[in-house]
Coordinates of C-alpha atoms and ligand atoms in Angstrom, one line a residue:
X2 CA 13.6 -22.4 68.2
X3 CA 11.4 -19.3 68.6
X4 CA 8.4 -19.7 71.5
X5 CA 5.6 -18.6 69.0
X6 CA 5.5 -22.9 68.1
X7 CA 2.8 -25.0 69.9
X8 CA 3.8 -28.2 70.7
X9 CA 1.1 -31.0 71.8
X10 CA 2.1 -33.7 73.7
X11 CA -0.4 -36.8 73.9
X12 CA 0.4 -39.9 76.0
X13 CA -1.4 -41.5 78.9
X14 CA 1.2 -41.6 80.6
X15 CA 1.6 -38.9 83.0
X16 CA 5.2 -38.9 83.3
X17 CA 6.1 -38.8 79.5
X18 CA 4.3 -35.4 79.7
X19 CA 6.0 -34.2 82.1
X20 CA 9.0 -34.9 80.8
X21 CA 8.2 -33.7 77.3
X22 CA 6.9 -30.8 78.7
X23 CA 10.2 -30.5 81.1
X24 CA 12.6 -30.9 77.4
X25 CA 10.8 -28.9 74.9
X26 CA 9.4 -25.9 77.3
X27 CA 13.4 -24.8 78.2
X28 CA 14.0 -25.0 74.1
X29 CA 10.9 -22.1 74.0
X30 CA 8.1 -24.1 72.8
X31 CA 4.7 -23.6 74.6
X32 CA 3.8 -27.1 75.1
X33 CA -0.2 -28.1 75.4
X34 CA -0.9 -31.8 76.5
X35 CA -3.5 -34.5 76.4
X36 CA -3.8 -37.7 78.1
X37 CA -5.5 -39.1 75.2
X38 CA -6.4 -38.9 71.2
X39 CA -9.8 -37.9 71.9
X40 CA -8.9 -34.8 74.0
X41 CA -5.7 -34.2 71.2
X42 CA -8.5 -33.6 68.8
X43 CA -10.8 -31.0 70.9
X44 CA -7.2 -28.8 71.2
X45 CA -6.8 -29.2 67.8
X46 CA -10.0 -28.0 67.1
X47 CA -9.7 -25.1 69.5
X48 CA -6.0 -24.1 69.9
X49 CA -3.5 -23.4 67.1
X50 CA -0.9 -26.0 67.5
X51 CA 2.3 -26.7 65.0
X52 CA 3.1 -29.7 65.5
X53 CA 1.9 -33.2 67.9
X54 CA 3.5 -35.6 69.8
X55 CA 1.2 -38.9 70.1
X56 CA 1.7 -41.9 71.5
X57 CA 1.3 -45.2 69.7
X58 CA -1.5 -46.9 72.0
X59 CA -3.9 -45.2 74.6
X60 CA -6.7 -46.8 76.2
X61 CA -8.9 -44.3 74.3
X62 CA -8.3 -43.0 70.7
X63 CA -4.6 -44.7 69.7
X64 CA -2.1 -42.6 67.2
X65 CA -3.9 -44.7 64.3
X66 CA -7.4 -43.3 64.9
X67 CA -5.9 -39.2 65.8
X68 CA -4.2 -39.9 62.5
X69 CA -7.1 -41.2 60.4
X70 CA -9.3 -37.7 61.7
X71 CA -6.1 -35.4 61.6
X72 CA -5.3 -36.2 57.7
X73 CA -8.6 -34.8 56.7
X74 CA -9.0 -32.1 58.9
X75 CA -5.4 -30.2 60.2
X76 CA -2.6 -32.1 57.5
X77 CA -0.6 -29.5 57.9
X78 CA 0.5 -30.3 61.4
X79 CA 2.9 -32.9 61.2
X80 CA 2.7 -35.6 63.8
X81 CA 5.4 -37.9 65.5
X82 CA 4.9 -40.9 67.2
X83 CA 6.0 -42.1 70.4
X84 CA 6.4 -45.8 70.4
X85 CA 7.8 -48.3 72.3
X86 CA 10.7 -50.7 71.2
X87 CA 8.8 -53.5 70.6
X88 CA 6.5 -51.3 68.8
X89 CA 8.4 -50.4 66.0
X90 CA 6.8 -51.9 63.3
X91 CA 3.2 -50.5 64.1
X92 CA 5.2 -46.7 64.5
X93 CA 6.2 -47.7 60.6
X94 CA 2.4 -48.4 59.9
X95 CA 2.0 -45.0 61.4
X96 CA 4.0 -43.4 58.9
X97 CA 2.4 -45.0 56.0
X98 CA -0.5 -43.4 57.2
X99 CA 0.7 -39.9 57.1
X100 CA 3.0 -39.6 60.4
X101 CA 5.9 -37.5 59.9
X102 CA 8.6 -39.4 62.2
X103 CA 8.6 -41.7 65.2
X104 CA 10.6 -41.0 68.3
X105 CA 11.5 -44.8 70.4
X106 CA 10.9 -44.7 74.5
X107 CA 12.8 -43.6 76.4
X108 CA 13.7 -41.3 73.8
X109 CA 17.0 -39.1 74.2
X110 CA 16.5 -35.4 74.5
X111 CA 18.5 -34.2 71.4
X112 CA 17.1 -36.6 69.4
X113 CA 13.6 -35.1 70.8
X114 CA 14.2 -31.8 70.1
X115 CA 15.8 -32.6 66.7
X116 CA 12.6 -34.7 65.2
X117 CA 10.5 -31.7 66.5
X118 CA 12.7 -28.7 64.7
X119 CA 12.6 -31.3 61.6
X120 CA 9.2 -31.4 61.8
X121 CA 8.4 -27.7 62.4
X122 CA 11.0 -26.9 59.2
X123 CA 9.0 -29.3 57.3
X124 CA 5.6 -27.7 58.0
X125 CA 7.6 -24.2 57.1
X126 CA 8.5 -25.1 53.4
X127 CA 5.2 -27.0 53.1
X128 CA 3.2 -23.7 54.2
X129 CA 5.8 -21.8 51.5
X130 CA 5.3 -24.0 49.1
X131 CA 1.5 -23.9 49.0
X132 CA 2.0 -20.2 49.3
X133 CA 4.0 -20.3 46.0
X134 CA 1.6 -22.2 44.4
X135 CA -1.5 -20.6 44.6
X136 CA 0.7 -17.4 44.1
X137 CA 1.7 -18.9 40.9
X138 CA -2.0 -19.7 40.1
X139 CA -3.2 -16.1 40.8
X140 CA -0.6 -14.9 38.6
X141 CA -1.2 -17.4 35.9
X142 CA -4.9 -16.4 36.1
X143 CA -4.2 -12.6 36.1
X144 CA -2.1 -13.1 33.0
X145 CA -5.2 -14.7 31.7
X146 CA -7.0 -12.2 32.5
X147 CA -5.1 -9.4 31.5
X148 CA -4.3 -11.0 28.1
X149 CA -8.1 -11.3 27.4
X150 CA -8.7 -7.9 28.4
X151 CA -5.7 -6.5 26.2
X152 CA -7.1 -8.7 23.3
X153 CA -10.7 -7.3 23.4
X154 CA -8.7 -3.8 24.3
X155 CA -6.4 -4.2 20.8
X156 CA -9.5 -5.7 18.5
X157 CA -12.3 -2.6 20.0
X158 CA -9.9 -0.4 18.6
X159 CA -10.6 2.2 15.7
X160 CA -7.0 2.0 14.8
X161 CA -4.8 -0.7 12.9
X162 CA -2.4 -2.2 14.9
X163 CA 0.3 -4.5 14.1
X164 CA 3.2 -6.3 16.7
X165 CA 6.1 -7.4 15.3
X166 CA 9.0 -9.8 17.4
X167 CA 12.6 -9.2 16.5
X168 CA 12.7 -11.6 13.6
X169 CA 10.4 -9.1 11.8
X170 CA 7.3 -11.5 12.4
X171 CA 4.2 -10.2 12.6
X172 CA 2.8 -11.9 15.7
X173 CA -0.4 -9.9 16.8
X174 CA -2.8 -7.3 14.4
X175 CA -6.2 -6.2 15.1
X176 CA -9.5 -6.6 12.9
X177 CA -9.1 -2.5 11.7
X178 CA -5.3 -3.5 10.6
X179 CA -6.7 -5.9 8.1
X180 CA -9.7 -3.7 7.3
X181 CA -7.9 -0.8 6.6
X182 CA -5.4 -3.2 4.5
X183 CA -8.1 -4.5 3.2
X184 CA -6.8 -8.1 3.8
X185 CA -9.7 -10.6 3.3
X186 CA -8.5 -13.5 5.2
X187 CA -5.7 -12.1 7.4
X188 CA -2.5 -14.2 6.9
X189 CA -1.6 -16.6 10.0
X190 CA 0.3 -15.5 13.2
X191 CA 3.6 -15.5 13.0
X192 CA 3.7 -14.7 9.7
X193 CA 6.3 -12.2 7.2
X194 CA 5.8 -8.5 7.1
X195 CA 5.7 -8.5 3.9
X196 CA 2.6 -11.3 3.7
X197 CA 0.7 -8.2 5.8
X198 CA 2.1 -4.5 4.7
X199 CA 4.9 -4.2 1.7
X200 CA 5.6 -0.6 2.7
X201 CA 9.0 0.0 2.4
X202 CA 9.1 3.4 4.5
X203 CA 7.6 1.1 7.4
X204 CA 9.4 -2.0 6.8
X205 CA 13.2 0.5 7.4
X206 CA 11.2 2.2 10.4
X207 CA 11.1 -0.9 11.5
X208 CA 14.5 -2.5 10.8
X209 CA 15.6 1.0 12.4
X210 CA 13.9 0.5 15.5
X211 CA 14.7 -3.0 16.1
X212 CA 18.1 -2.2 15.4
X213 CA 18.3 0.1 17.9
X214 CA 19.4 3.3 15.5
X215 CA 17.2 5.2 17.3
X216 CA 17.2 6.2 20.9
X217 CA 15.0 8.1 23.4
X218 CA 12.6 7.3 26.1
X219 CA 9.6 8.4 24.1
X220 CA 10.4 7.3 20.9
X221 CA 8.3 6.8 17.6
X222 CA 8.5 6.9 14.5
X223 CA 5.4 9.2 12.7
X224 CA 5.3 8.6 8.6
X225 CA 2.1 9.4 6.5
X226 CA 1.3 6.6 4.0
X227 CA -1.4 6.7 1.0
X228 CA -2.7 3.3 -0.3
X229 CA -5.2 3.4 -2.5
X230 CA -7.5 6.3 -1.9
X231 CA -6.7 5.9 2.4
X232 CA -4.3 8.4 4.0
X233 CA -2.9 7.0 7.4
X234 CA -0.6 8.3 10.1
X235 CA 1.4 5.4 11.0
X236 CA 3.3 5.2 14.3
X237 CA 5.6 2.6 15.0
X238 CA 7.4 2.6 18.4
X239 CA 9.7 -0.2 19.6
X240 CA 9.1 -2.1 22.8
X241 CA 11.6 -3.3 25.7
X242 CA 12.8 -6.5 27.5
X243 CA 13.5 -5.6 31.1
X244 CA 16.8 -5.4 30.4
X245 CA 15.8 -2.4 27.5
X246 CA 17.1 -5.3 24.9
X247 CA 14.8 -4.3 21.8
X248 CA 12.2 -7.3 21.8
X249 CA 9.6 -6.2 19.2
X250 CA 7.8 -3.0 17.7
X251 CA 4.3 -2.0 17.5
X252 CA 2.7 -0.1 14.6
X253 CA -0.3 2.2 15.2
X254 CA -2.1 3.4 11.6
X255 CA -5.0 5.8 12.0
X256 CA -6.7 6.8 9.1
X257 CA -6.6 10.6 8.5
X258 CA -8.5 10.2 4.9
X259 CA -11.7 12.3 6.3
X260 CA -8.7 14.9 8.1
X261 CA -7.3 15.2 4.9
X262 CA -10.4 15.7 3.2
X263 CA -11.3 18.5 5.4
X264 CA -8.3 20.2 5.2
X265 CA -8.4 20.1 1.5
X266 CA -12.1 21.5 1.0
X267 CA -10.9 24.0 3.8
X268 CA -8.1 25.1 1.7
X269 CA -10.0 25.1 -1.9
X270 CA -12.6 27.7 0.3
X271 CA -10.0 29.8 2.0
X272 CA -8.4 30.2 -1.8
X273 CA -11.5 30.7 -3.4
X274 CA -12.6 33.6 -0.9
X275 CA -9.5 35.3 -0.2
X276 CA -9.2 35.3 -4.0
X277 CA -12.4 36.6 -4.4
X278 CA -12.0 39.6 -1.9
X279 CA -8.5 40.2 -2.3
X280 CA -9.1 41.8 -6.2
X281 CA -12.0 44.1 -5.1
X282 CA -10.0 44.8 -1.6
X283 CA -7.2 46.1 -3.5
X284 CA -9.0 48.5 -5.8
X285 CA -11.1 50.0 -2.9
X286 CA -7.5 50.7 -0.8
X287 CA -6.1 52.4 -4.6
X288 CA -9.0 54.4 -4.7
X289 CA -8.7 55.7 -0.9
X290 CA -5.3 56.3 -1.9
X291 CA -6.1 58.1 -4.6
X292 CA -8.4 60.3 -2.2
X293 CA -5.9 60.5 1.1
X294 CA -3.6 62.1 -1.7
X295 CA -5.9 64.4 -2.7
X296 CA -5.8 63.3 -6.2
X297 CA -9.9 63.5 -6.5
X298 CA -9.9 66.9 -4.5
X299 CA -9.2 68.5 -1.2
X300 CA -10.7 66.9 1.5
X301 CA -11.8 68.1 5.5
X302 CA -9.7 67.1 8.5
X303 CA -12.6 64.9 9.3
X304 CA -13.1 63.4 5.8
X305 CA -9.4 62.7 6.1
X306 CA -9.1 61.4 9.5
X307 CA -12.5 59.0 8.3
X308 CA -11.0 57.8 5.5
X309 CA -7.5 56.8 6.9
X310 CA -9.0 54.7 9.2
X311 CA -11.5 53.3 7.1
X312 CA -8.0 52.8 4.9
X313 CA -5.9 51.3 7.8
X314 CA -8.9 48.7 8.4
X315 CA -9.2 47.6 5.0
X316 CA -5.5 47.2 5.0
X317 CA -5.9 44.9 8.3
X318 CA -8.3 43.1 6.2
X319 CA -6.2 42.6 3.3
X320 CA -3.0 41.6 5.4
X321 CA -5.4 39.0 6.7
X322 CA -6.2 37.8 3.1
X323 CA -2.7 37.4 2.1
X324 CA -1.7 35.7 5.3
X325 CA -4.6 33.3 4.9
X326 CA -3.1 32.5 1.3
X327 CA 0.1 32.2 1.9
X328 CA -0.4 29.7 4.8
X329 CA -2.8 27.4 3.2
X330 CA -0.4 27.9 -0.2
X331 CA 1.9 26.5 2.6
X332 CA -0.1 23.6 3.9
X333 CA -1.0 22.5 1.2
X334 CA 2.0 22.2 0.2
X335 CA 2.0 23.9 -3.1
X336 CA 4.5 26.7 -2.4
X337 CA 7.8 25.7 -3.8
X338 CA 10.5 26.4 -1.8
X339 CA 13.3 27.4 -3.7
X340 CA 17.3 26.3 -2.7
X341 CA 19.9 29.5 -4.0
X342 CA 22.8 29.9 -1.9
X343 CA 21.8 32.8 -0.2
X344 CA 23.6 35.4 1.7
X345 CA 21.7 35.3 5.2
X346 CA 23.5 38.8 6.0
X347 CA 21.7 40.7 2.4
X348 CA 18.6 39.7 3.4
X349 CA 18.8 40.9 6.9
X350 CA 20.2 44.1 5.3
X351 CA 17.8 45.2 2.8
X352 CA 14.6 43.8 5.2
X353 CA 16.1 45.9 8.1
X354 CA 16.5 49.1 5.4
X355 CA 12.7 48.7 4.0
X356 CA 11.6 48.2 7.7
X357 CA 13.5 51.6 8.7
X358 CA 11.1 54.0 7.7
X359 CA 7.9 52.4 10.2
X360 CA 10.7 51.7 13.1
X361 CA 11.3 55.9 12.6
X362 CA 7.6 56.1 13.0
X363 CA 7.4 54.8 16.1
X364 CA 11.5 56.4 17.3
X365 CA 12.3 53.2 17.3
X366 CA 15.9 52.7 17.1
X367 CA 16.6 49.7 14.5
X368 CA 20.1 48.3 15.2
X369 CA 21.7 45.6 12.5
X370 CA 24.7 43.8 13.5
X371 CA 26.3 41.2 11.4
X372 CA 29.9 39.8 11.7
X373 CA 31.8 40.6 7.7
X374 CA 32.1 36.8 7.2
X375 CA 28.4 34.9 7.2
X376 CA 28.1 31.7 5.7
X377 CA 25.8 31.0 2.7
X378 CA 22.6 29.1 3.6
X379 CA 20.5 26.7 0.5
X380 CA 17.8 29.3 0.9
X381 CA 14.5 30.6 -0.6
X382 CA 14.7 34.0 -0.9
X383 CA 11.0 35.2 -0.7
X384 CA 11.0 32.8 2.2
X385 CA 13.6 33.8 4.2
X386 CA 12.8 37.6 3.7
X387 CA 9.2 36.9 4.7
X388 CA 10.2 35.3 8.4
X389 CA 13.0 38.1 9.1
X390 CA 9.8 40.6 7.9
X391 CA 7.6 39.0 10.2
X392 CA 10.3 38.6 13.3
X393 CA 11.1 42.8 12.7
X394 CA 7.6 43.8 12.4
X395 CA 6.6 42.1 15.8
X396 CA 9.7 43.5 17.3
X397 CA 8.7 46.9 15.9
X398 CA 4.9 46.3 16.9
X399 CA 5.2 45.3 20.1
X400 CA 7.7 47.9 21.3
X401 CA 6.6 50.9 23.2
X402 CA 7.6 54.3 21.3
X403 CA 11.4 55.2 21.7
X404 CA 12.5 51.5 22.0
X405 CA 15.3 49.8 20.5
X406 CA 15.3 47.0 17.9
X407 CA 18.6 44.7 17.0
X408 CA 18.9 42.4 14.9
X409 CA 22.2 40.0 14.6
X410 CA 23.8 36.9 13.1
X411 CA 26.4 34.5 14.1
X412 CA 27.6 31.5 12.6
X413 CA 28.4 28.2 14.2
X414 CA 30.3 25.4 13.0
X415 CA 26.7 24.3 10.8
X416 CA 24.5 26.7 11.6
X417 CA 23.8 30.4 11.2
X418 CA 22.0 31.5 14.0
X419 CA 20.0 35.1 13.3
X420 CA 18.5 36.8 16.6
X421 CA 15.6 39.5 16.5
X422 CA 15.4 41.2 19.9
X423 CA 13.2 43.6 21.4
X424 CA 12.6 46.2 24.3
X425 CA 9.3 46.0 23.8
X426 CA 6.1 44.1 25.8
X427 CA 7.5 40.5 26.5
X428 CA 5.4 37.3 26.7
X429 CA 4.3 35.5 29.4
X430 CA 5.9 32.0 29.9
X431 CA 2.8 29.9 29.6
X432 CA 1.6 31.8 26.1
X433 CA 5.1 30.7 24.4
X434 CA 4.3 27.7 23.3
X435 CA 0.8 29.2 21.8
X436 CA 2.5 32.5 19.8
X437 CA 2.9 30.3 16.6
X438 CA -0.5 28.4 16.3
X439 CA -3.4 29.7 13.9
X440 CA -4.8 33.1 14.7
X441 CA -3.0 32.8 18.5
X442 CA -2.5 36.7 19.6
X443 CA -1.9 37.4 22.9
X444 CA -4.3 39.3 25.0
X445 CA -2.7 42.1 26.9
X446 CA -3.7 45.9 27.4
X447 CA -1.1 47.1 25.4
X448 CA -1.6 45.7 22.6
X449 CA -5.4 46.2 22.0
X450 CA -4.6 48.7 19.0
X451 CA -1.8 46.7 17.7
X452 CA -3.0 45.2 14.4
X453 CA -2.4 41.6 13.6
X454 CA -3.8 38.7 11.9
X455 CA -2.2 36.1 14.7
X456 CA -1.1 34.0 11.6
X457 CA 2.9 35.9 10.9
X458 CA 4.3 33.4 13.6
X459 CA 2.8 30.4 12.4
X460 CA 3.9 31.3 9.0
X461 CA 7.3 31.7 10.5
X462 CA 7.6 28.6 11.9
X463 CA 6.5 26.9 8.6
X464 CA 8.9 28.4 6.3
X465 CA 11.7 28.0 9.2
X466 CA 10.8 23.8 9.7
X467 CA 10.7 23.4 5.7
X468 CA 14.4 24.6 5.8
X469 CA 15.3 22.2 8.4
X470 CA 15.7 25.0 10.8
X471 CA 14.3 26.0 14.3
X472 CA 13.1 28.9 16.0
X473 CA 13.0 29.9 19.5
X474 CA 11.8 32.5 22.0
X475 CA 12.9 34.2 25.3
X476 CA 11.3 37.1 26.7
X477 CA 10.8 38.6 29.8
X478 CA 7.3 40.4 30.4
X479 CA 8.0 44.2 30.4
X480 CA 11.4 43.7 29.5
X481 CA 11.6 42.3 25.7
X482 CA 11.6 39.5 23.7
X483 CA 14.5 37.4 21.2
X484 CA 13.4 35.4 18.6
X485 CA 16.4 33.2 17.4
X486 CA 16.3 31.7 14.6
X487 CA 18.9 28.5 13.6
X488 CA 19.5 27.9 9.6
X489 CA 22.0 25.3 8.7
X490 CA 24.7 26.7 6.8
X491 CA 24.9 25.4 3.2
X492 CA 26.8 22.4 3.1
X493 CA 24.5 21.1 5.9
X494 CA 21.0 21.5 3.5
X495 CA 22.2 19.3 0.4
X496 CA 19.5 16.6 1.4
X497 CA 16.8 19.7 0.8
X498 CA 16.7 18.8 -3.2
X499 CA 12.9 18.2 -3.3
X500 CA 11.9 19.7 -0.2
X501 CA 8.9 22.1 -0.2
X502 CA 6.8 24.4 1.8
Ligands
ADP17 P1 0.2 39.1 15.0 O1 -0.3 39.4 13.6 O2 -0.9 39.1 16.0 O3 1.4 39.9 15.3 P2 1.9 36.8 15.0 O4 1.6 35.4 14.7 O5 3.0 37.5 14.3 O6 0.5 37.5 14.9 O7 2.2 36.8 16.6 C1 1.4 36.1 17.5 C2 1.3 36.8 18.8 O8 2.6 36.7 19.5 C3 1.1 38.3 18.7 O9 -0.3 38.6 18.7 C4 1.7 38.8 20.0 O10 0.8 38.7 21.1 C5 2.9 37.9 20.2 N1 4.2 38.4 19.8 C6 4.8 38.2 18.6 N2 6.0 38.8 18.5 C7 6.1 39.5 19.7 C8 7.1 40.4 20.2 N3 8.2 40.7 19.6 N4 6.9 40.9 21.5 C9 5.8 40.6 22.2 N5 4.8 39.8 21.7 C10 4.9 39.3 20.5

């Protein structure tokens, strides 16, 4: 037994003491002692001590009355008695009132030393035991606490939100859940699904998720719902056991109705100016046309050089007019996208042909490269021809005069993969991501003159999604950029049948 225990040893006798003191010291107790239950108490009081030795009777303060005060005031420490033979039965009284043991004089020294490790292991597991209770109670009261908190947390919150277990029970939703839902007297928890939301699209999110058809650390499942006149984003994501077993899901639904609303009013204004300009645009660059050709007389190297760039700007303007259109034609989703089998390698052709001529401008050399067999892609046409216009003009565009453009295809086992590359300005790694949002150009001193609208990649990246396809970038600054392009080959786009852009 390790030194760090404090025995106390109280008898009036001198010589039990001593010979306590001359047994337990060698086992590496420290050993205190008193001569009587009075001075047992002031050590008590004063000194930490683990456990006490006390006799039965002692001319003043017995083991009766040092166990009466102790019970109240140190009942951790476990105390044995020392009794005499004939004092057997009043060491039993003892132990009714609260003594751990009795040891009988003269008392052997294993048996000693035994009743006092006992009695030390007892006070361990009573001290661990306390310590696991009141660690259960702060735990039970965090719990509390924490489920209060995520209650007034889940019910404060603008958004609907529904739990569901495994069984497909809805056992928690919010006040906005049955607002939005517009569920008078919410149904009671558990309760059905279907006694709370009969969408079908979310109920097989669901039944997905809980099934465990989907994987991935982050996942969720994004659908956009109308019910009556509300349009809402809803999000479901599944949540874990801590073994990952699939315990339950949890649905998010935000209203967008006011998002939508914008976009739409944005869209009806974008239409109804662009349409307004674009008419009186196009006359005014026919008649500087007209004029640049000389049709309406001869003009001077300074009206010329005036009105070319008075022509280039307007034509700026009007790019920006039909870019504008077309992406909010897009958006809004009233562009239908076509689905001909389409050969990939025409397009790139006749594109790359019509592109030839303002690649010559600029001595660029425009290199095509396509193997003889390409598969067909479920295409529109117009679509298609628009990105691959896009991807060569910004690859014409942002090359420096004398580069070299090349575009080529390749086909994988479902995919055609089509690669615009450049020689041109590159694009720094931390403007990648931006290149295809709204208006996003790039600011670098190269490009100042370079025309744009900012709006050809995001229109790109719309046309490429709608055919289920990707797009990706690499570029070096000051060495070039590759835009690749994945379309999946026919036979992979039957799903497409309604799709639209
Ligand atoms: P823009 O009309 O400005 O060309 P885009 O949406 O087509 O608009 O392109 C967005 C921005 O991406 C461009 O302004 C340019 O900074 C950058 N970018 C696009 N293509 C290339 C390219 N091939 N090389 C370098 N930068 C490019």
């Amino acid at each position: 037994m390790s030194d760090r225990y404090t025995v106390l040893v109280v008898d009036d006798e001198k010589v039990i003491r001593d010979g306590c003191t001359l047994i337990l010291q060698p086992e590496g107790y420290l050993v205190r002692t008193a001569a009587n239950g009075r001075e047992a108490i002031e050590i008590l009081e004063t000194e930490p001590v683990n456990v006490v030795l006390c006799d039965l009777k002692m001319p003043v303060m017995g083991a009766i009355e040092v166990l009466e005060e102790a019970r109240e005031r140190f009942a951790e420490v476990p105390i044995i008695i020392i009794t005499g033979h004939g004092t057997v039965d009043d060491a039993v009284a003892c132990m009714k009132k609260g003594a751990y043991d009795f040891v009988t004089k003269p008392f052997r020294i294993d048996h000693l030393t035994l009743c006092v490790r006992r009695a030390l292991e007892k006070q361990l597991l009573e001290r661990q035991a306390r310590q696991l209770q009141e660690e259960q109670a702060r735990n039970l009261y965090n719990l509390a606490l924490e489920q209060s908190r995520l209650h007034t947390i889940v019910n404060c919150m603008a958004d609907g939100v529904l739990v569901t277990n495994r069984e497909m029970e809805v056992v928690l939703c919010n006040h906005t859940f049955t607002q939005l839902l517009g569920l008078n007297t919410p149904p009671p928890l558990p309760g059905p699904l279907s006694a709370y939301f009969d969408d079908a699209a979310l109920k097989e999110a669901i039944q997905t998720l809980l099934a465990g058809g989907e994987t991935g650390p982050n996942l969720c499942l994004t659908q956009e719902i109308t019910r009556d006149r509300l349009h809402l984003r809803v999000m479901t994501a599944p949540f874990y056991g801590p073994d990952r077993e699939t315990l339950g899901t949890v649905t998010v639904l935000h209203d967008i109705t006011g998002f939508k609303e914008l976009d739409r009013l944005k869209s009806d204004f974008v239409n109804l100016v662009s349409h307004e300009l674009r008419s009186p645009l196009s006359s005014i660059i026919m008649q500087h046309k007209v004029i640049l050709e000389g049709l309406a007389g001869d003009l001077t190297d300074k009206q010329r050089e005036m009105l070319t760039r008075a022509h280039d700007k307007m034509q700026g303007l009007l790019d920006l007019i039909n870019d504008l259109l077309d992406l909010a034609k897009i958006e809004s989703g009233h562009r239908h996208l076509e689905q001909v089998p389409l050969d990939l390698g025409e397009v790139i052709n006749e594109v790359a042909e019509f592109l030839r001529v303002k690649a010559e401008e600029q001595n660029i050399s425009l290199e095509v490269s396509l193997p003889p067999e390409l598969p067909r892609i479920l295409a529109d046409r117009r679509g298609i021809e628009e990105v691959f216009t896009n991807l060569l003009t910004n690859a014409i565009k942002y090359s420096p005069d004398g580069g070299a453009v090349r575009i080529a295809a390749v086909s994988h086992v479902d995919y055609v993969e089509a690669a615009v590359s450049d020689q041109g300005i590159g694009i720094e790694e931390d403007e990648i991501p931006k290149i295809f949002d709204k208006f996003y150009r790039v600011k670098h001193p190269k490009t100042r003159q370079v025309l744009g609208t900012g709006l050809g990649l995001a229109i790109v990246k719309n046309i490429i999604e709608a055919h289920r396809g990707s797009i990706k970038v690499e570029s070096q600054l000051g060495k070039g950029t590759t835009f690749k392009v994945l379309l999946p080959a026919a036979a992979e786009v039957r799903s497409m049948s309604d799709a639209r852009v």
